[in-house]
GROMACS .gro file of N, CA and C in nm:
model
  192
    1MET      N    1  -1.137  -0.801 -11.685
    1MET     CA    2  -1.018  -0.884 -11.671
    1MET      C    3  -1.053  -1.006 -11.586
    2GLY      N    4  -1.008  -1.123 -11.628
    2GLY     CA    5  -1.035  -1.247 -11.557
    2GLY      C    6  -0.946  -1.262 -11.434
    3ARG      N    7  -0.977  -1.362 -11.358
    3ARG     CA    8  -0.897  -1.390 -11.238
    3ARG      C    9  -0.760  -1.440 -11.278
    4ARG      N   10  -0.663  -1.402 -11.202
    4ARG     CA   11  -0.525  -1.444 -11.231
    4ARG      C   12  -0.485  -1.568 -11.154
    5LEU      N   13  -0.553  -1.596 -11.042
    5LEU     CA   14  -0.521  -1.712 -10.959
    5LEU      C   15  -0.645  -1.796 -10.937
    6MET      N   16  -0.623  -1.926 -10.919
    6MET     CA   17  -0.732  -2.019 -10.891
    6MET      C   18  -0.693  -2.108 -10.775
    7GLY      N   19  -0.787  -2.129 -10.685
    7GLY     CA   20  -0.770  -2.226 -10.578
    7GLY      C   21  -0.843  -2.353 -10.617
    8ALA      N   22  -0.845  -2.449 -10.526
    8ALA     CA   23  -0.909  -2.577 -10.554
    8ALA      C   24  -1.057  -2.560 -10.588
    9TYR      N   25  -1.125  -2.469 -10.520
    9TYR     CA   26  -1.268  -2.448 -10.548
    9TYR      C   27  -1.290  -2.400 -10.690
   10GLU      N   28  -1.213  -2.302 -10.733
   10GLU     CA   29  -1.226  -2.249 -10.869
   10GLU      C   30  -1.192  -2.355 -10.974
   11ILE      N   31  -1.091  -2.436 -10.946
   11ILE     CA   32  -1.054  -2.543 -11.039
   11ILE      C   33  -1.166  -2.646 -11.046
   12ARG      N   34  -1.219  -2.681 -10.931
   12ARG     CA   35  -1.331  -2.777 -10.926
   12ARG      C   36  -1.450  -2.725 -11.007
   13THR      N   37  -1.483  -2.600 -10.990
   13THR     CA   38  -1.593  -2.539 -11.064
   13THR      C   39  -1.563  -2.535 -11.213
   14ARG      N   40  -1.442  -2.497 -11.249
   14ARG     CA   41  -1.403  -2.487 -11.391
   14ARG      C   42  -1.410  -2.622 -11.460
   15LEU      N   43  -1.366  -2.728 -11.391
   15LEU     CA   44  -1.364  -2.861 -11.450
   15LEU      C   45  -1.497  -2.935 -11.435
   16GLY      N   46  -1.580  -2.890 -11.341
   16GLY     CA   47  -1.707  -2.958 -11.317
   16GLY      C   48  -1.688  -3.093 -11.251
   17VAL      N   49  -1.593  -3.100 -11.157
   17VAL     CA   50  -1.563  -3.226 -11.089
   17VAL      C   51  -1.574  -3.207 -10.938
   18SER      N   52  -1.562  -3.317 -10.865
   18SER     CA   53  -1.571  -3.314 -10.720
   18SER      C   54  -1.438  -3.268 -10.658
   19ARG      N   55  -1.445  -3.236 -10.530
   19ARG     CA   56  -1.325  -3.199 -10.455
   19ARG      C   57  -1.225  -3.314 -10.456
   20GLN      N   58  -1.276  -3.436 -10.441
   20GLN     CA   59  -1.189  -3.554 -10.441
   20GLN      C   60  -1.117  -3.570 -10.575
   21ARG      N   61  -1.189  -3.544 -10.683
   21ARG     CA   62  -1.127  -3.557 -10.816
   21ARG      C   63  -1.019  -3.451 -10.836
   22VAL      N   64  -1.042  -3.330 -10.787
   22VAL     CA   65  -0.938  -3.227 -10.797
   22VAL      C   66  -0.814  -3.272 -10.721
   23GLU      N   67  -0.832  -3.329 -10.604
   23GLU     CA   68  -0.717  -3.378 -10.527
   23GLU      C   69  -0.641  -3.485 -10.605
   24GLN      N   70  -0.713  -3.573 -10.673
   24GLN     CA   71  -0.648  -3.676 -10.756
   24GLN      C   72  -0.569  -3.611 -10.869
   25LEU      N   73  -0.629  -3.514 -10.935
   25LEU     CA   74  -0.561  -3.446 -11.046
   25LEU      C   75  -0.434  -3.377 -10.999
   26MET      N   76  -0.438  -3.317 -10.883
   26MET     CA   77  -0.323  -3.244 -10.830
   26MET      C   78  -0.204  -3.336 -10.801
   27LYS      N   79  -0.227  -3.465 -10.791
   27LYS     CA   80  -0.119  -3.561 -10.767
   27LYS      C   81  -0.054  -3.610 -10.896
   28ARG      N   82  -0.113  -3.574 -11.010
   28ARG     CA   83  -0.058  -3.617 -11.138
   28ARG      C   84   0.074  -3.547 -11.168
   29ALA      N   85   0.162  -3.617 -11.233
   29ALA     CA   86   0.293  -3.561 -11.269
   29ALA      C   87   0.280  -3.445 -11.367
   30ASP      N   88   0.173  -3.446 -11.449
   30ASP     CA   89   0.158  -3.340 -11.549
   30ASP      C   90   0.076  -3.221 -11.498
   31TRP      N   91   0.035  -3.224 -11.373
   31TRP     CA   92  -0.043  -3.113 -11.316
   31TRP      C   93   0.052  -2.996 -11.288
   32PRO      N   94   0.010  -2.873 -11.314
   32PRO     CA   95   0.097  -2.757 -11.289
   32PRO      C   96   0.136  -2.744 -11.142
   33GLU      N   97   0.254  -2.693 -11.118
   33GLU     CA   98   0.298  -2.665 -10.983
   33GLU      C   99   0.219  -2.546 -10.929
   34PRO      N  100   0.188  -2.546 -10.800
   34PRO     CA  101   0.118  -2.430 -10.742
   34PRO      C  102   0.203  -2.304 -10.756
   35TYR      N  103   0.136  -2.193 -10.773
   35TYR     CA  104   0.204  -2.064 -10.777
   35TYR      C  105   0.251  -2.026 -10.637
   36GLU      N  106   0.166  -2.056 -10.538
   36GLU     CA  107   0.196  -2.021 -10.400
   36GLU      C  108   0.114  -2.109 -10.308
   37THR      N  109   0.162  -2.128 -10.188
   37THR     CA  110   0.085  -2.196 -10.085
   37THR      C  111   0.054  -2.094  -9.976
   38LEU      N  112  -0.074  -2.070  -9.955
   38LEU     CA  113  -0.120  -1.973  -9.857
   38LEU      C  114  -0.175  -2.047  -9.735
   39ALA      N  115  -0.210  -1.975  -9.633
   39ALA     CA  116  -0.269  -2.036  -9.514
   39ALA      C  117  -0.398  -2.109  -9.549
   40THR      N  118  -0.470  -2.060  -9.649
   40THR     CA  119  -0.597  -2.122  -9.690
   40THR      C  120  -0.579  -2.233  -9.792
   41GLY      N  121  -0.458  -2.255  -9.840
   41GLY     CA  122  -0.433  -2.363  -9.935
   41GLY      C  123  -0.349  -2.317 -10.053
   42ARG      N  124  -0.333  -2.406 -10.148
   42ARG     CA  125  -0.252  -2.378 -10.266
   42ARG      C  126  -0.332  -2.298 -10.369
   43VAL      N  127  -0.261  -2.217 -10.447
   43VAL     CA  128  -0.322  -2.144 -10.558
   43VAL      C  129  -0.235  -2.162 -10.681
   44TRP      N  130  -0.301  -2.159 -10.797
   44TRP     CA  131  -0.234  -2.176 -10.926
   44TRP      C  132  -0.263  -2.055 -11.012
   45ARG      N  133  -0.172  -2.029 -11.104
   45ARG     CA  134  -0.198  -1.925 -11.203
   45ARG      C  135  -0.305  -1.977 -11.297
   46THR      N  136  -0.404  -1.896 -11.323
   46THR     CA  137  -0.512  -1.934 -11.412
   46THR      C  138  -0.458  -1.978 -11.548
   47GLU      N  139  -0.360  -1.908 -11.599
   47GLU     CA  140  -0.305  -1.944 -11.730
   47GLU      C  141  -0.244  -2.084 -11.731
   48ASP      N  142  -0.186  -2.127 -11.619
   48ASP     CA  143  -0.130  -2.262 -11.611
   48ASP      C  144  -0.240  -2.368 -11.613
   49ILE      N  145  -0.348  -2.340 -11.539
   49ILE     CA  146  -0.461  -2.434 -11.536
   49ILE      C  147  -0.529  -2.439 -11.672
   50GLU      N  148  -0.547  -2.325 -11.736
   50GLU     CA  149  -0.610  -2.322 -11.867
   50GLU      C  150  -0.524  -2.395 -11.971
   51ALA      N  151  -0.392  -2.384 -11.961
   51ALA     CA  152  -0.303  -2.458 -12.052
   51ALA      C  153  -0.318  -2.608 -12.030
   52TRP      N  154  -0.328  -2.650 -11.904
   52TRP     CA  155  -0.349  -2.792 -11.875
   52TRP      C  156  -0.482  -2.839 -11.934
   53ILE      N  157  -0.585  -2.758 -11.918
   53ILE     CA  158  -0.716  -2.794 -11.973
   53ILE      C  159  -0.709  -2.807 -12.125
   54ARG      N  160  -0.643  -2.713 -12.192
   54ARG     CA  161  -0.632  -2.721 -12.338
   54ARG      C  162  -0.565  -2.850 -12.383
   55GLU      N  163  -0.466  -2.895 -12.306
   55GLU     CA  164  -0.393  -3.017 -12.343
   55GLU      C  165  -0.466  -3.145 -12.303
   56HIS      N  166  -0.528  -3.145 -12.185
   56HIS     CA  167  -0.582  -3.270 -12.130
   56HIS      C  168  -0.734  -3.279 -12.131
   57ARG      N  169  -0.802  -3.168 -12.143
   57ARG     CA  170  -0.950  -3.167 -12.146
   57ARG      C  171  -0.997  -3.069 -12.252
   58PRO      N  172  -0.960  -3.092 -12.378
   58PRO     CA  173  -0.989  -2.992 -12.483
   58PRO      C  174  -1.139  -2.963 -12.499
   59HIS      N  175  -1.225  -3.056 -12.461
   59HIS     CA  176  -1.368  -3.030 -12.472
   59HIS      C  177  -1.414  -2.922 -12.375
   60LEU      N  178  -1.332  -2.888 -12.275
   60LEU     CA  179  -1.363  -2.783 -12.180
   60LEU      C  180  -1.295  -2.650 -12.215
   61ASP      N  181  -1.223  -2.648 -12.326
   61ASP     CA  182  -1.145  -2.530 -12.363
   61ASP      C  183  -1.237  -2.421 -12.417
   62SER      N  184  -1.291  -2.344 -12.325
   62SER     CA  185  -1.375  -2.229 -12.363
   62SER      C  186  -1.348  -2.116 -12.268
   63GLU      N  187  -1.226  -2.065 -12.273
   63GLU     CA  188  -1.185  -1.957 -12.183
   63GLU      C  189  -1.283  -1.841 -12.196
   64GLU      N  190  -1.315  -1.784 -12.082
   64GLU     CA  191  -1.410  -1.672 -12.081
   64GLU      C  192  -1.338  -1.541 -12.078
   0.00000   0.00000   0.00000
């Protein structure tokens, strides 16, 4: 079973981008809302991030 939640590090790794680029993406109006904000930062549901990738970065659409 895959991970259900992703933090900024996992998103950065999944997209192959820098920390700064992830921060830019998170400011976009079409970026998914965080599932929760923890003491260590925001987390997103993996399915929401994968849906965003399918729509906005289809060349990366290779869910494992």
